[in-house]
Short mmCIF file of C-alpha atoms and ligand atoms in Angstrom, two decimals:
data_model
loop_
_atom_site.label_atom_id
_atom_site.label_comp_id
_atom_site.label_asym_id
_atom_site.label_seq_id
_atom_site.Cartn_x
_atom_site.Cartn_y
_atom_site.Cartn_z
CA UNK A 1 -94.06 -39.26 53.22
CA UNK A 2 -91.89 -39.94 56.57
CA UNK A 3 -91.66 -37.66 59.23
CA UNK A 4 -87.69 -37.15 59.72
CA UNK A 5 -86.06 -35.61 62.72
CA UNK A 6 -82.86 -33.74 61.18
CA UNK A 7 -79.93 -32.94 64.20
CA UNK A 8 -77.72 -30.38 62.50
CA UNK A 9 -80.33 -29.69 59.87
CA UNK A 10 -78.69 -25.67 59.66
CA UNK A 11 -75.00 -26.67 59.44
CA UNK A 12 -73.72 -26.94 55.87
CA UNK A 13 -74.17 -30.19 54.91
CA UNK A 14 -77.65 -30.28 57.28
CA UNK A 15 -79.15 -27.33 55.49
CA UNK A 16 -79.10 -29.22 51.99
CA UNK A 17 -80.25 -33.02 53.79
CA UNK A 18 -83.24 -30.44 54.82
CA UNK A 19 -84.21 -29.23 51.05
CA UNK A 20 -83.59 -32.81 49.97
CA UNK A 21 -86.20 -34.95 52.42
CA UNK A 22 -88.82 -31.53 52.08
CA UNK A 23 -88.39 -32.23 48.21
CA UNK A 24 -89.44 -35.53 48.61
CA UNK A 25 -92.54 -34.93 51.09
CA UNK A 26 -91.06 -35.55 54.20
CA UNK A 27 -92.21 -33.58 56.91
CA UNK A 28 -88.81 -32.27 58.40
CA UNK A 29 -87.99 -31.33 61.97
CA UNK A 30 -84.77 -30.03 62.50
CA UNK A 31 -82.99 -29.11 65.79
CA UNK A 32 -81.11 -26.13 66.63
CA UNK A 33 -79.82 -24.45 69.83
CA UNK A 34 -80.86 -20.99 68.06
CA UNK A 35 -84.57 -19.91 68.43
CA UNK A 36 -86.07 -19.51 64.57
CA UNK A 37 -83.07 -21.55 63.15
CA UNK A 38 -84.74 -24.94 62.40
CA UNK A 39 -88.18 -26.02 63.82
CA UNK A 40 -87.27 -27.11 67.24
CA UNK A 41 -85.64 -25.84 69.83
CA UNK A 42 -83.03 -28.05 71.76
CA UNK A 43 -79.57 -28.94 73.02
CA UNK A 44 -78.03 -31.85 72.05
CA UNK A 45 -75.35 -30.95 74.73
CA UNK A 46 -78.14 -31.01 77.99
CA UNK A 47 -80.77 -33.18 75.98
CA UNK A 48 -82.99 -30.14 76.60
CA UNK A 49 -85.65 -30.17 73.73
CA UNK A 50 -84.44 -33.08 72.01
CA UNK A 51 -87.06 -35.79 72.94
CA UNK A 52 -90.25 -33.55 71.74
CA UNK A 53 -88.56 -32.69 68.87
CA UNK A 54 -87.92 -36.32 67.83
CA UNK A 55 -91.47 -37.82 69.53
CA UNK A 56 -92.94 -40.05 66.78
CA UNK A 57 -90.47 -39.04 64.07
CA UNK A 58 -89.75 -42.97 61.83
CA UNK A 59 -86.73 -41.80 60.46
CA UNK A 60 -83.52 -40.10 61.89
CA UNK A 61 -80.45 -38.13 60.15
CA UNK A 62 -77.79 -37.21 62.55
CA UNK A 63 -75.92 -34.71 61.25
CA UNK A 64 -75.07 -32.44 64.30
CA UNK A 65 -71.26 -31.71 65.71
CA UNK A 66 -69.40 -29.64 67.94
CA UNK A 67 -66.20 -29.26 66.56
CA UNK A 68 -64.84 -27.46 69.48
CA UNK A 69 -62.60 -29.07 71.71
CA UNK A 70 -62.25 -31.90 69.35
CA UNK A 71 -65.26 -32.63 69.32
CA UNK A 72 -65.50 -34.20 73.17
CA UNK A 73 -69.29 -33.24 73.39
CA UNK A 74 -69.99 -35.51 70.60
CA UNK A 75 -70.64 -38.77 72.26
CA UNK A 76 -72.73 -37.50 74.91
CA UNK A 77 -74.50 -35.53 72.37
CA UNK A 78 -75.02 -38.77 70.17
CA UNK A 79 -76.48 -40.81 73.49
CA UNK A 80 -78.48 -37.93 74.41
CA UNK A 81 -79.96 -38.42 70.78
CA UNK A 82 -80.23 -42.33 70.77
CA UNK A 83 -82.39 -41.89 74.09
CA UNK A 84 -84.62 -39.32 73.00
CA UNK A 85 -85.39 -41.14 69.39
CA UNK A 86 -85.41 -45.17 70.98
CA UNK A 87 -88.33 -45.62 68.62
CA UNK A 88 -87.09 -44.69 65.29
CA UNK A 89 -87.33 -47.11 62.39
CA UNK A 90 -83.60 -46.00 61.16
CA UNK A 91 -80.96 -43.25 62.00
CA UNK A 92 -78.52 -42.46 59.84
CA UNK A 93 -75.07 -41.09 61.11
CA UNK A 94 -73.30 -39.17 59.27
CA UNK A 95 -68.99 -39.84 60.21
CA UNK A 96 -66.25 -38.97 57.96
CA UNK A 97 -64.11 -41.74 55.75
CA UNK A 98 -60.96 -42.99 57.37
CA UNK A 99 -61.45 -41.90 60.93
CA UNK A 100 -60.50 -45.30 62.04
CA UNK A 101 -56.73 -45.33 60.95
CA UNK A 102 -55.82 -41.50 61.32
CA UNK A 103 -55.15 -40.48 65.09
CA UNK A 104 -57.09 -37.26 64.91
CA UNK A 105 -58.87 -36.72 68.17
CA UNK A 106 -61.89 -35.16 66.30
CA UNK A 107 -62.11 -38.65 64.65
CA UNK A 108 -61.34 -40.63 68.05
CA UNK A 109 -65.13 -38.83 69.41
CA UNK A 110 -66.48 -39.59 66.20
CA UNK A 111 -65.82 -43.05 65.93
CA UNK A 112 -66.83 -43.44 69.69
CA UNK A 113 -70.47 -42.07 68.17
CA UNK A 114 -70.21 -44.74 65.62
CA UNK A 115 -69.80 -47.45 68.02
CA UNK A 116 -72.48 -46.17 70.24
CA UNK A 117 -74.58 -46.08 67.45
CA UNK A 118 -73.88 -49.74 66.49
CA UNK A 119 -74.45 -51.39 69.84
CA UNK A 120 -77.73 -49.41 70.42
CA UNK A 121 -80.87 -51.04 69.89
CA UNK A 122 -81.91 -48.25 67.44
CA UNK A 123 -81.32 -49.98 63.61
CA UNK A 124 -78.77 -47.73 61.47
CA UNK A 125 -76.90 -46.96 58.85
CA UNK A 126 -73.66 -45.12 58.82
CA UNK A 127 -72.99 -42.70 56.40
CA UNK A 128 -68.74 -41.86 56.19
CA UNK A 129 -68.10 -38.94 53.58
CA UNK A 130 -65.20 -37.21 52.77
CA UNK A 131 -64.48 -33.94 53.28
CA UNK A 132 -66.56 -31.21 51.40
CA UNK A 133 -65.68 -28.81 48.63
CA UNK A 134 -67.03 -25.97 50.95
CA UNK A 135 -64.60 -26.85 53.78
CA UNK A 136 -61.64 -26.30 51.36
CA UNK A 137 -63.16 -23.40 50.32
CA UNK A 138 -63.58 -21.92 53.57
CA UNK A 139 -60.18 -22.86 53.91
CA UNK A 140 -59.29 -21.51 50.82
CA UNK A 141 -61.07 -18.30 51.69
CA UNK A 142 -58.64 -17.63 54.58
CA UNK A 143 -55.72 -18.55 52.31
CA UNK A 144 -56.43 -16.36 50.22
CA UNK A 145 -56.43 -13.03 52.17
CA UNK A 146 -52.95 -14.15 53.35
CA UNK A 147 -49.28 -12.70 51.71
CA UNK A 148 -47.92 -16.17 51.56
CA UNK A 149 -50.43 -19.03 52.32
CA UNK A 150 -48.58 -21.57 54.44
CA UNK A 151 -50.55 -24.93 53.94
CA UNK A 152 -49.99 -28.96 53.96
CA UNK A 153 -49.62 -28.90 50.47
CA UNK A 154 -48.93 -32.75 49.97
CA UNK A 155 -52.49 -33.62 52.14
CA UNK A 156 -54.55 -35.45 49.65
CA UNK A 157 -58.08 -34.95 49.67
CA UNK A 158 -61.28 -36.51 47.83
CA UNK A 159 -63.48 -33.74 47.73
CA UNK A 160 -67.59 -33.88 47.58
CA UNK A 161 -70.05 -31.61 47.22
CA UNK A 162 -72.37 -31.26 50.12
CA UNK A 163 -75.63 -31.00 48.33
CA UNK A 164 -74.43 -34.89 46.78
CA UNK A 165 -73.88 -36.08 50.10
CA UNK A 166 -77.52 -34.41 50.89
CA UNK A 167 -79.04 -36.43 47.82
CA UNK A 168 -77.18 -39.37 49.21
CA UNK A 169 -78.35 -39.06 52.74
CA UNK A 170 -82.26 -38.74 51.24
CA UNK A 171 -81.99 -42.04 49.95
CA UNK A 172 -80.30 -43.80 52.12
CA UNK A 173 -82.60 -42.52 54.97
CA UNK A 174 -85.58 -43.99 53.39
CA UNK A 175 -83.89 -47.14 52.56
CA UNK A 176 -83.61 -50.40 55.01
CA UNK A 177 -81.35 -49.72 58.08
CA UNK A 178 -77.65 -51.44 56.66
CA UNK A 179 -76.41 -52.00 60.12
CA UNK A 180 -73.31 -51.28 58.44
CA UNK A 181 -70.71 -48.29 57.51
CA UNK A 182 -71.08 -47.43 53.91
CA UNK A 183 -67.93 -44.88 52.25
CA UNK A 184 -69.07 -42.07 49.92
CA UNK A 185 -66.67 -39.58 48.28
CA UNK A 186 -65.94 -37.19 45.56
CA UNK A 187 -64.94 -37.89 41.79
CA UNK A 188 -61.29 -37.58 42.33
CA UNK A 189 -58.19 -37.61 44.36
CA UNK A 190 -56.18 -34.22 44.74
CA UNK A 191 -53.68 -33.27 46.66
CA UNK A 192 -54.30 -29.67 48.79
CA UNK A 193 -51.28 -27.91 46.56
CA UNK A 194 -53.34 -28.87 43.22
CA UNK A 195 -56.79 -27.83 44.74
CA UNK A 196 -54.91 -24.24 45.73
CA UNK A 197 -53.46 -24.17 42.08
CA UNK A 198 -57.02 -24.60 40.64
CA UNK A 199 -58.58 -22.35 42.92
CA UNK A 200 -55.82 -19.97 42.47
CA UNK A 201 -56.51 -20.10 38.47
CA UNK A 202 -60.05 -19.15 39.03
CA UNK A 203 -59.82 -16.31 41.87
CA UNK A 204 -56.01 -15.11 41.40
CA UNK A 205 -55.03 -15.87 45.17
CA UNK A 206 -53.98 -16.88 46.77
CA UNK A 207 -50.44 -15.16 45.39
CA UNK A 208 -48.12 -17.31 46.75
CA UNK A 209 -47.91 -21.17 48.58
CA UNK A 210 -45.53 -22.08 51.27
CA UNK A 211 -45.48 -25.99 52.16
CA UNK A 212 -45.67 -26.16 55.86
CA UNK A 213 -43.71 -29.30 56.55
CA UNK A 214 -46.06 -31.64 59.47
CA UNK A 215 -44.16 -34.42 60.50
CA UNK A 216 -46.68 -35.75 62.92
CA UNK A 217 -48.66 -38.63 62.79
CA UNK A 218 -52.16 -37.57 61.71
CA UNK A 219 -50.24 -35.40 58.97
CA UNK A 220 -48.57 -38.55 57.98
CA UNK A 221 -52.09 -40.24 57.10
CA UNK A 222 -53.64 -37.37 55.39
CA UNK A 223 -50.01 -37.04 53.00
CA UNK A 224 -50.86 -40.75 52.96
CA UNK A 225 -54.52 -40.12 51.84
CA UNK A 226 -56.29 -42.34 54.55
CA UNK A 227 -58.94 -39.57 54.41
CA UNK A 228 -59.99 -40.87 50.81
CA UNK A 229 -61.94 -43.55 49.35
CA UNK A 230 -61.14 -43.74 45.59
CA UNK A 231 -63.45 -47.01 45.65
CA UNK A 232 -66.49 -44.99 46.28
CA UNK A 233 -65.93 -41.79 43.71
CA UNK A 234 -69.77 -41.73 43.60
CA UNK A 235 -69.93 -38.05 43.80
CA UNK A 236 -69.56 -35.86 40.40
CA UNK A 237 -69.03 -32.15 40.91
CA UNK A 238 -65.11 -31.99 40.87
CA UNK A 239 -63.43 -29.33 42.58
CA UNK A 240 -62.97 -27.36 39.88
CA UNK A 241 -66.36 -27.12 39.29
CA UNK A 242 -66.68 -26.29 42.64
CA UNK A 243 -64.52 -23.19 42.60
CA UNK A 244 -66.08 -21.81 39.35
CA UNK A 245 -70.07 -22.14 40.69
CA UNK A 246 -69.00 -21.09 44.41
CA UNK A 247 -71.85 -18.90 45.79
CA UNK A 248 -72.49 -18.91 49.39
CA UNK A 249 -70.11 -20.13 52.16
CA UNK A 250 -72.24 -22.04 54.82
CA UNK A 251 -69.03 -22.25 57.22
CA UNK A 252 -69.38 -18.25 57.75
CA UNK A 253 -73.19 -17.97 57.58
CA UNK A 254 -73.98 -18.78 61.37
N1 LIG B 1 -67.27 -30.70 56.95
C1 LIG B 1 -66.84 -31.76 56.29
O1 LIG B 1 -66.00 -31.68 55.37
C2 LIG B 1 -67.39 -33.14 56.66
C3 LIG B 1 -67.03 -34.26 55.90
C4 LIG B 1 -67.57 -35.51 56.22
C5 LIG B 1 -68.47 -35.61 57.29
N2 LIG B 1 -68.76 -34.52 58.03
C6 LIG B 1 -69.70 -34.66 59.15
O2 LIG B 1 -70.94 -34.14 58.70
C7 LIG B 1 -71.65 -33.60 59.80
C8 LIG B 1 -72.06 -32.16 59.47
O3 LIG B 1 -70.89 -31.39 59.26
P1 LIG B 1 -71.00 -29.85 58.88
O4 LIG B 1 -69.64 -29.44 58.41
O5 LIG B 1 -72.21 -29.62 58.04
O6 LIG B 1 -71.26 -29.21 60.33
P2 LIG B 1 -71.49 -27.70 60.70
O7 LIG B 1 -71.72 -26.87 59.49
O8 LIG B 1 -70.38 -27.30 61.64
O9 LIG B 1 -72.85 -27.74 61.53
C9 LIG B 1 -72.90 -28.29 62.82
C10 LIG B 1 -74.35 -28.50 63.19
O10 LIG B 1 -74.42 -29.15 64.47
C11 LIG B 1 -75.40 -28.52 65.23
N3 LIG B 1 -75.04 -28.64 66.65
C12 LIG B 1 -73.80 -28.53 67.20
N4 LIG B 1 -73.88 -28.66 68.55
C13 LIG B 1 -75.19 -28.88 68.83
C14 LIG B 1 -75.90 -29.09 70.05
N5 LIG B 1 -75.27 -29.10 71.25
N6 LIG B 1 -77.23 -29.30 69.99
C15 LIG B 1 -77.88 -29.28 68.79
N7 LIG B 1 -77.26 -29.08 67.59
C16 LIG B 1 -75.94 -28.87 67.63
C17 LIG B 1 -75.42 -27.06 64.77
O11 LIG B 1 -76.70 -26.53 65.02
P3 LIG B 1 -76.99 -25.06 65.64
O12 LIG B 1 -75.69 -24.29 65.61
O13 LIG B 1 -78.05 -24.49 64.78
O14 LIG B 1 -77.47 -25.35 67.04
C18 LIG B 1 -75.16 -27.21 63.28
O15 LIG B 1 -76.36 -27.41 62.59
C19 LIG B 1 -70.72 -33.72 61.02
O16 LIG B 1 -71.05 -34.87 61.74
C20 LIG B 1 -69.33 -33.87 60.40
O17 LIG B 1 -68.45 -34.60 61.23
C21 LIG B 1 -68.27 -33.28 57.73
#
């Protein structure tokens, strides 16, 4: 049993990395800005909080974000963290796949993180998934309520389940720091029109797809699919699975 400090332990990914370490013993400390959401009350943003909540806690999982603005607040949230948990036997990051050769500014502040990460003195792993089933479904969701859904049809995606990425993260976290970025993704490569087409089988809607043609460069890599990792299908739950068990959407629960 490790005592594990958990930043974004209530976002949708966080919220199953939680479950996962308590299932194992861990005691599990998790950091929101909202009083009664986690166990600790902080701000990653100020550092406000953040250095009780991870005093004496071996292991790390940072799993936090602010994807407003691009996520600009990241890095200074991410150094704010590295201070407050100096002591930590491991941290694991949690980035995406590919942000490294798409121009996406959300993925310029993450990799920044990453590198901050790596030249710290803190020892680390870094954990790059690809996207998850629930953000297509969230995405989905919208699409669905609309006459005509206009989306990137020819984006490819790789899919994963959260909760595998959770299960994933568990392990990892109690394994040796790797020092080194290690790819995890879904069991197969779709493009966004076949995902719709599957989703649209199970639900009915959305009713109608319109390809919005996005000739710019980030589109380019996503048509491309630098977002995927078809090396590292190590997740199982396909999409289609996905749609037909979908409960709960985390991205509207907050
Ligand atoms: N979504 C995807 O498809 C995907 C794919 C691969 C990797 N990732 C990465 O996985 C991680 C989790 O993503 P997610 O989609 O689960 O995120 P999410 O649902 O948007 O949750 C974001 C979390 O960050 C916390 N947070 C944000 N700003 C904070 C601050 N200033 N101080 C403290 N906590 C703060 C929030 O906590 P409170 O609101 O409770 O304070 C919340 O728990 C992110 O690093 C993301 O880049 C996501």
């Amino acid at each position: 049993m490790s005592t594990v400090f958990v930043t974004g332990g209530t976002g949708a990914l966080g919220r199953h990395v939680v479950t996962r370490l308590q299932e194992r013993g861990d005691e599990v400390r998790v950091l929101s800005r909202r009083w009664g959401a986690g166990t600790h009350v902080g701000d990653l943003n100020t550092g406000a909080g953040v250095a009780d909540a991870a005093r004496g806690a071996e292991l790390v999982v940072h799993a936090a974000s602010d994807t407003r603005r691009f996520g600009r607040a990241d890095l200074r949230q991410t150094e704010h963290l590295l201070k407050a948990a100096k002591d930590a036997q491991h941290l694991l990051y949690v980035s995406i796949v590919g942000i490294d050769s798409i121009p996406y500014a959300y993925y310029r502040h993450k990799l920044a993180c990453e590198q901050s990460i790596a030249s710290s003195a803190v020892p680390y792993t870094i954990l790059r998934a690809t996207q998850f089933h629930e953000l297509i479904g969230w995405l989905m969701r919208a699409a669905e309520r609309l006459p005509v859904a206009p989306l990137p049809l020819d984006f490819r995606f790789q899919t994963v389940a959260a909760d595998e990425v959770a299960a994933r993260i568990g392990e990892m976290t109690h394994g040796d720091p790797r020092r080194e970025i290690v790819d995890f993704g879904g069991p197969e490569v779709l493009t966004l029109g076949q995902m719709a087409e599957l989703w649209r089988t199970e639900r009915g809607r959305p009713r109608r797809l319109a390809r919005v043609p996005a000739p710019w460069s980030t589109a380019r890599a996503f048509r491309e699919g630098r977002n995927t990792c078809p090396e590292h299908a190590e997740g199982t739950q396909t999409w289609t699975q996905f749609v037909a068990s979908e409960g709960e959407n985390p991205y509207r629960l907050r």
